[in-house]
């Protein structure tokens, strides 16, 4: 053994090959934390000092190669400024350069994931062999960053500028076929033959059959592009990437600029350019927010896994009551992820609608080559349509997804409770109705809770798991486990009108209603909020949700929180509802809707909406952009703070992730609480106080004022 540490080892194999194996103790995956980076340096010292080393083989002792840097170390390093960022990056950049400059050939056996820094180490090797199930990629842009250990320098020299820019700017994982076609790897082999195949390739290089020095020279030299080729390549690429990424996500363009400014330079000179760009990105608010979201996502996943471990039995058979679009979406998601599900309705038309929804979603996957027709058949076979309760005594969880009406739900829930076993969990996919209220007619309320999916089910990651006063931990654990199995992000919240997401969304809509009432143009409000980062403005969002659905939910919220959410004026949504303009569902709402070339609804401005609103709103006037943003966002922020203080949600991270996964809150802002921390609660209180005359929704809580006065933040003073 040449070297033995807690993150990697080096031992001599036959034929003079030194195997450098990454195997980080106490972790399920390998990652570049400071310990791994330090031991990598020591391992290279040992290899350089050893006699008889003819080649170096890089392997992993885990099911994946290396998943990248340890993101948990970014916060302290980034907060230390440019020097802190450079300090975090320098040693491993030196390591990879040393690996690349060894006087013997190097080859890596890529198993599982080699992402970010893991792939950059692979690019530092002379030869790369990939297992059939492996994936490679440079996903740093998803954290608001660019590759920082040579990715923008080596990848374009290996695969060409165009492919490298595409891979890095998109941040997508690449499968073996794509990696081989791009020449990012030299071979793809069955995983069980990976190590042997890589050794054989390395032996060919040792014998002189393969010219490893030629490969190395390409990565250390300038990229052979003339000025005209470079101008065309980079001008077009930057324009496309900038348009796709948008102004709030600067890192994809910075990555292309790193390639552009380094293509005429040698490796070491180009690496300096990359570091400058990395440091720039690391200091942006976008990177801070996205890194924070990554850590928050890990935190909520850990909580969900903790609940799953408490489940006293697995969910092996499920059922959904009420087919239709929502029921069909739930059935599809359950079946697609492997859990057989009964789909019950009282009408064959509902069954047909649900089956058609599942079939449509699966057909799209087949068309995109993400699913074979055989696999599609297997998924459909896991969905059992039924008009009766036959077999419900053998079901582990029932999801009720009938019409959003308390009386109907009461009747259905009371009935299904008599058809299932005593320990079956029953969950209501309600968006607003109190779980405590729905539990009233049930004889086993401890087995009842909410399981609120967001529409469309297959796209929206969030599931709110709502516990009522009598819901047992066992029921919560089983439903969270089921949501995890369905590939969803489960966040446990407590019962109240609207639960978490809708309770917070409707104050946002209230802010919109008051703006329109006071003379704002709803199209202008939409554009301002979209530029602020929302995927769609409030009027457009109402049309997509369904104005009839929104008006109903708003009435529930007003009844639950009359002081804040009751209103004494006719809201714009009420006007549209009374006029029969329900949004996309009947092709007319705030906007009219036509089909585009792909058959998707396309919004079209119409004067009819303005004419309908005229009798109910003030004369139209211009509002400053900042006033629109403030009047929209203050009610949402104050209500979310109340939810945290009341224990509706357990942590700022869970609250922020719920809004990002549930309604598309701008990720680059990090979530509501992260946004409040970024602007400062003292500043937020000043903003809110400007609008005190608009009502209680604009009143910061006492706790917010205390935090503002004391300099306390939601995520800690970092």
Short mmCIF file of C-alpha atoms in Angstrom, two decimals, residues 111-324:
data_model
loop_
_atom_site.label_atom_id
_atom_site.label_comp_id
_atom_site.label_asym_id
_atom_site.label_seq_id
_atom_site.Cartn_x
_atom_site.Cartn_y
_atom_site.Cartn_z
CA UNK A 111 -18.80 3.90 -12.58
CA UNK A 112 -22.12 5.47 -11.56
CA UNK A 113 -21.99 9.26 -11.48
CA UNK A 114 -18.96 11.39 -12.32
CA UNK A 115 -20.32 14.90 -11.98
CA UNK A 116 -18.79 18.32 -11.52
CA UNK A 117 -15.39 17.93 -9.91
CA UNK A 118 -15.73 14.17 -10.35
CA UNK A 119 -15.87 14.56 -14.13
CA UNK A 120 -13.15 17.22 -14.07
CA UNK A 121 -10.80 14.67 -12.48
CA UNK A 122 -11.71 12.26 -15.26
CA UNK A 123 -10.88 14.93 -17.84
CA UNK A 124 -7.48 15.26 -16.18
CA UNK A 125 -6.75 11.62 -17.06
CA UNK A 126 -5.34 10.52 -20.41
CA UNK A 127 -8.02 7.87 -20.98
CA UNK A 128 -11.60 7.51 -19.77
CA UNK A 129 -13.61 4.27 -19.76
CA UNK A 130 -17.27 4.44 -18.81
CA UNK A 131 -19.53 1.76 -17.41
CA UNK A 132 -22.85 1.19 -19.22
CA UNK A 133 -24.90 2.58 -16.35
CA UNK A 134 -22.71 5.59 -15.66
CA UNK A 135 -23.39 9.28 -16.27
CA UNK A 136 -21.02 12.21 -16.61
CA UNK A 137 -21.58 15.95 -16.62
CA UNK A 138 -20.77 19.40 -15.37
CA UNK A 139 -23.93 20.62 -13.61
CA UNK A 140 -22.40 23.65 -11.84
CA UNK A 141 -24.71 26.14 -13.59
CA UNK A 142 -27.57 24.65 -11.58
CA UNK A 143 -25.88 26.18 -8.54
CA UNK A 144 -25.29 29.50 -10.27
CA UNK A 145 -21.62 28.59 -10.81
CA UNK A 146 -19.32 27.36 -13.57
CA UNK A 147 -16.87 24.43 -13.43
CA UNK A 148 -13.93 25.48 -11.27
CA UNK A 149 -11.45 22.63 -11.60
CA UNK A 150 -10.69 22.86 -15.30
CA UNK A 151 -14.02 21.91 -16.85
CA UNK A 152 -14.21 24.94 -19.15
CA UNK A 153 -10.57 24.40 -20.12
CA UNK A 154 -10.27 20.66 -20.73
CA UNK A 155 -13.73 19.72 -22.00
CA UNK A 156 -13.66 22.04 -25.07
CA UNK A 157 -10.19 20.74 -25.92
CA UNK A 158 -11.48 17.16 -25.71
CA UNK A 159 -14.92 17.39 -27.36
CA UNK A 160 -14.81 20.71 -29.21
CA UNK A 161 -16.09 24.17 -28.33
CA UNK A 162 -19.70 23.71 -29.47
CA UNK A 163 -20.37 20.48 -27.56
CA UNK A 164 -18.53 21.69 -24.47
CA UNK A 165 -20.49 24.96 -24.38
CA UNK A 166 -23.75 23.07 -24.80
CA UNK A 167 -22.95 20.54 -22.05
CA UNK A 168 -21.71 23.11 -19.55
CA UNK A 169 -24.38 25.77 -20.19
CA UNK A 170 -27.19 23.22 -19.91
CA UNK A 171 -25.68 21.43 -16.92
CA UNK A 172 -27.25 18.13 -17.98
CA UNK A 173 -26.01 14.66 -17.15
CA UNK A 174 -24.77 12.74 -20.19
CA UNK A 175 -25.36 9.06 -20.78
CA UNK A 176 -22.66 6.72 -22.14
CA UNK A 177 -23.82 6.86 -25.77
CA UNK A 178 -23.69 10.66 -25.86
CA UNK A 179 -20.33 10.75 -24.06
CA UNK A 180 -18.82 8.23 -26.47
CA UNK A 181 -20.20 10.01 -29.54
CA UNK A 182 -18.70 13.29 -28.34
CA UNK A 183 -15.36 11.56 -27.60
CA UNK A 184 -15.62 12.64 -23.97
CA UNK A 185 -14.80 9.02 -23.13
CA UNK A 186 -12.71 6.48 -25.02
CA UNK A 187 -14.85 3.39 -24.43
CA UNK A 188 -18.08 2.16 -22.87
CA UNK A 189 -18.15 -1.33 -21.39
CA UNK A 190 -20.41 -3.45 -19.15
CA UNK A 191 -20.04 -2.32 -15.56
CA UNK A 192 -18.84 -5.73 -14.37
CA UNK A 193 -15.96 -5.55 -16.86
CA UNK A 194 -15.13 -1.88 -16.24
CA UNK A 195 -11.98 -2.22 -14.17
CA UNK A 196 -10.46 -4.97 -16.33
CA UNK A 197 -11.20 -3.04 -19.52
CA UNK A 198 -9.63 0.12 -18.13
CA UNK A 199 -6.52 -1.78 -17.04
CA UNK A 200 -6.16 -3.28 -20.53
CA UNK A 201 -6.44 0.18 -22.08
CA UNK A 202 -3.84 1.49 -19.66
CA UNK A 203 -1.50 -1.42 -20.47
CA UNK A 204 -1.72 -0.53 -24.16
CA UNK A 205 -0.64 3.00 -23.32
CA UNK A 206 2.21 1.71 -21.13
CA UNK A 207 3.44 -0.50 -23.97
CA UNK A 208 3.45 2.45 -26.39
CA UNK A 209 0.57 1.14 -28.50
CA UNK A 210 -1.53 4.17 -27.51
CA UNK A 211 0.03 7.65 -27.54
CA UNK A 212 -1.07 9.12 -24.22
CA UNK A 213 1.25 12.10 -24.62
CA UNK A 214 -0.64 13.22 -27.73
CA UNK A 215 -3.94 13.20 -25.78
CA UNK A 216 -2.29 15.18 -23.03
CA UNK A 217 -0.81 17.76 -25.36
CA UNK A 218 -4.25 18.54 -26.84
CA UNK A 219 -5.60 19.35 -23.37
CA UNK A 220 -2.64 21.60 -22.52
CA UNK A 221 -2.51 23.57 -25.75
CA UNK A 222 -4.55 26.24 -27.48
CA UNK A 223 -7.77 25.24 -29.23
CA UNK A 224 -7.12 25.26 -32.99
CA UNK A 225 -9.78 27.75 -34.09
CA UNK A 226 -9.06 30.65 -36.42
CA UNK A 227 -10.49 34.07 -35.58
CA UNK A 228 -13.43 33.79 -37.96
CA UNK A 229 -14.44 30.36 -36.67
CA UNK A 230 -14.13 31.55 -33.10
CA UNK A 231 -16.15 34.71 -33.72
CA UNK A 232 -19.00 32.75 -35.28
CA UNK A 233 -18.94 30.01 -32.66
CA UNK A 234 -18.85 32.20 -29.58
CA UNK A 235 -21.12 35.02 -30.80
CA UNK A 236 -23.90 32.60 -31.70
CA UNK A 237 -23.45 30.44 -28.61
CA UNK A 238 -23.43 33.35 -26.17
CA UNK A 239 -26.53 34.85 -27.72
CA UNK A 240 -28.42 31.54 -27.56
CA UNK A 241 -27.24 30.68 -24.05
CA UNK A 242 -28.02 34.17 -22.77
CA UNK A 243 -31.53 34.04 -24.20
CA UNK A 244 -32.17 30.60 -22.72
CA UNK A 245 -30.74 31.40 -19.29
CA UNK A 246 -32.15 34.91 -18.87
CA UNK A 247 -30.63 37.84 -17.03
CA UNK A 248 -31.19 36.33 -13.58
CA UNK A 249 -28.87 33.37 -14.28
CA UNK A 250 -25.46 34.74 -15.34
CA UNK A 251 -23.37 31.57 -14.96
CA UNK A 252 -24.15 29.84 -18.31
CA UNK A 253 -22.91 32.90 -20.23
CA UNK A 254 -19.91 33.19 -17.87
CA UNK A 255 -19.03 29.56 -18.68
CA UNK A 256 -19.06 30.28 -22.42
CA UNK A 257 -16.99 33.42 -21.84
CA UNK A 258 -14.45 31.34 -19.92
CA UNK A 259 -14.09 29.04 -22.93
CA UNK A 260 -13.92 32.01 -25.30
CA UNK A 261 -11.30 33.95 -23.34
CA UNK A 262 -9.19 30.85 -22.77
CA UNK A 263 -9.23 29.12 -26.15
CA UNK A 264 -6.07 30.90 -27.40
CA UNK A 265 -4.22 30.23 -24.15
CA UNK A 266 -2.33 27.29 -22.71
CA UNK A 267 -3.91 25.18 -19.98
CA UNK A 268 -2.39 27.04 -17.06
CA UNK A 269 -3.26 30.45 -18.48
CA UNK A 270 -6.81 29.37 -19.31
CA UNK A 271 -7.30 28.00 -15.79
CA UNK A 272 -6.67 31.50 -14.42
CA UNK A 273 -9.49 32.84 -16.60
CA UNK A 274 -11.77 30.06 -15.36
CA UNK A 275 -11.01 30.89 -11.75
CA UNK A 276 -11.79 34.58 -12.30
CA UNK A 277 -15.17 33.64 -13.80
CA UNK A 278 -15.87 31.13 -11.02
CA UNK A 279 -15.12 33.74 -8.35
CA UNK A 280 -17.40 36.23 -10.11
CA UNK A 281 -20.26 33.71 -10.19
CA UNK A 282 -19.67 32.62 -6.60
CA UNK A 283 -20.19 36.20 -5.43
CA UNK A 284 -23.58 36.63 -7.13
CA UNK A 285 -26.88 36.49 -5.27
CA UNK A 286 -27.98 33.80 -7.70
CA UNK A 287 -25.22 31.42 -6.62
CA UNK A 288 -25.88 32.12 -2.95
CA UNK A 289 -29.58 31.38 -3.45
CA UNK A 290 -29.12 28.25 -5.56
CA UNK A 291 -26.49 26.79 -3.25
CA UNK A 292 -28.88 27.52 -0.38
CA UNK A 293 -31.67 25.75 -2.24
CA UNK A 294 -29.46 22.73 -2.83
CA UNK A 295 -28.80 22.49 0.89
CA UNK A 296 -32.46 23.13 1.71
CA UNK A 297 -33.48 20.38 -0.68
CA UNK A 298 -31.10 18.01 1.08
CA UNK A 299 -32.60 19.07 4.39
CA UNK A 300 -36.21 18.40 3.36
CA UNK A 301 -35.18 15.09 1.81
CA UNK A 302 -33.53 14.11 5.08
CA UNK A 303 -36.72 14.98 6.98
CA UNK A 304 -38.82 12.97 4.51
CA UNK A 305 -36.49 9.98 4.79
CA UNK A 306 -36.72 10.27 8.56
CA UNK A 307 -40.49 9.97 8.34
CA UNK A 308 -40.18 7.05 5.92
CA UNK A 309 -38.03 5.15 8.42
CA UNK A 310 -40.85 5.48 10.97
CA UNK A 311 -43.39 3.81 8.65
CA UNK A 312 -44.63 0.59 10.24
CA UNK A 313 -45.42 -1.01 6.88
CA UNK A 314 -44.63 -0.31 3.23
CA UNK A 315 -47.17 1.01 0.74
CA UNK A 316 -47.48 -1.84 -1.75
CA UNK A 317 -51.02 -1.30 -3.06
CA UNK A 318 -52.78 2.04 -3.51
CA UNK A 319 -56.11 3.35 -4.71
CA UNK A 320 -57.40 6.71 -5.94
CA UNK A 321 -61.06 7.76 -5.70
CA UNK A 322 -62.20 9.98 -8.52
CA UNK A 323 -60.57 9.41 -11.88
CA UNK A 324 -60.59 12.46 -14.14
#
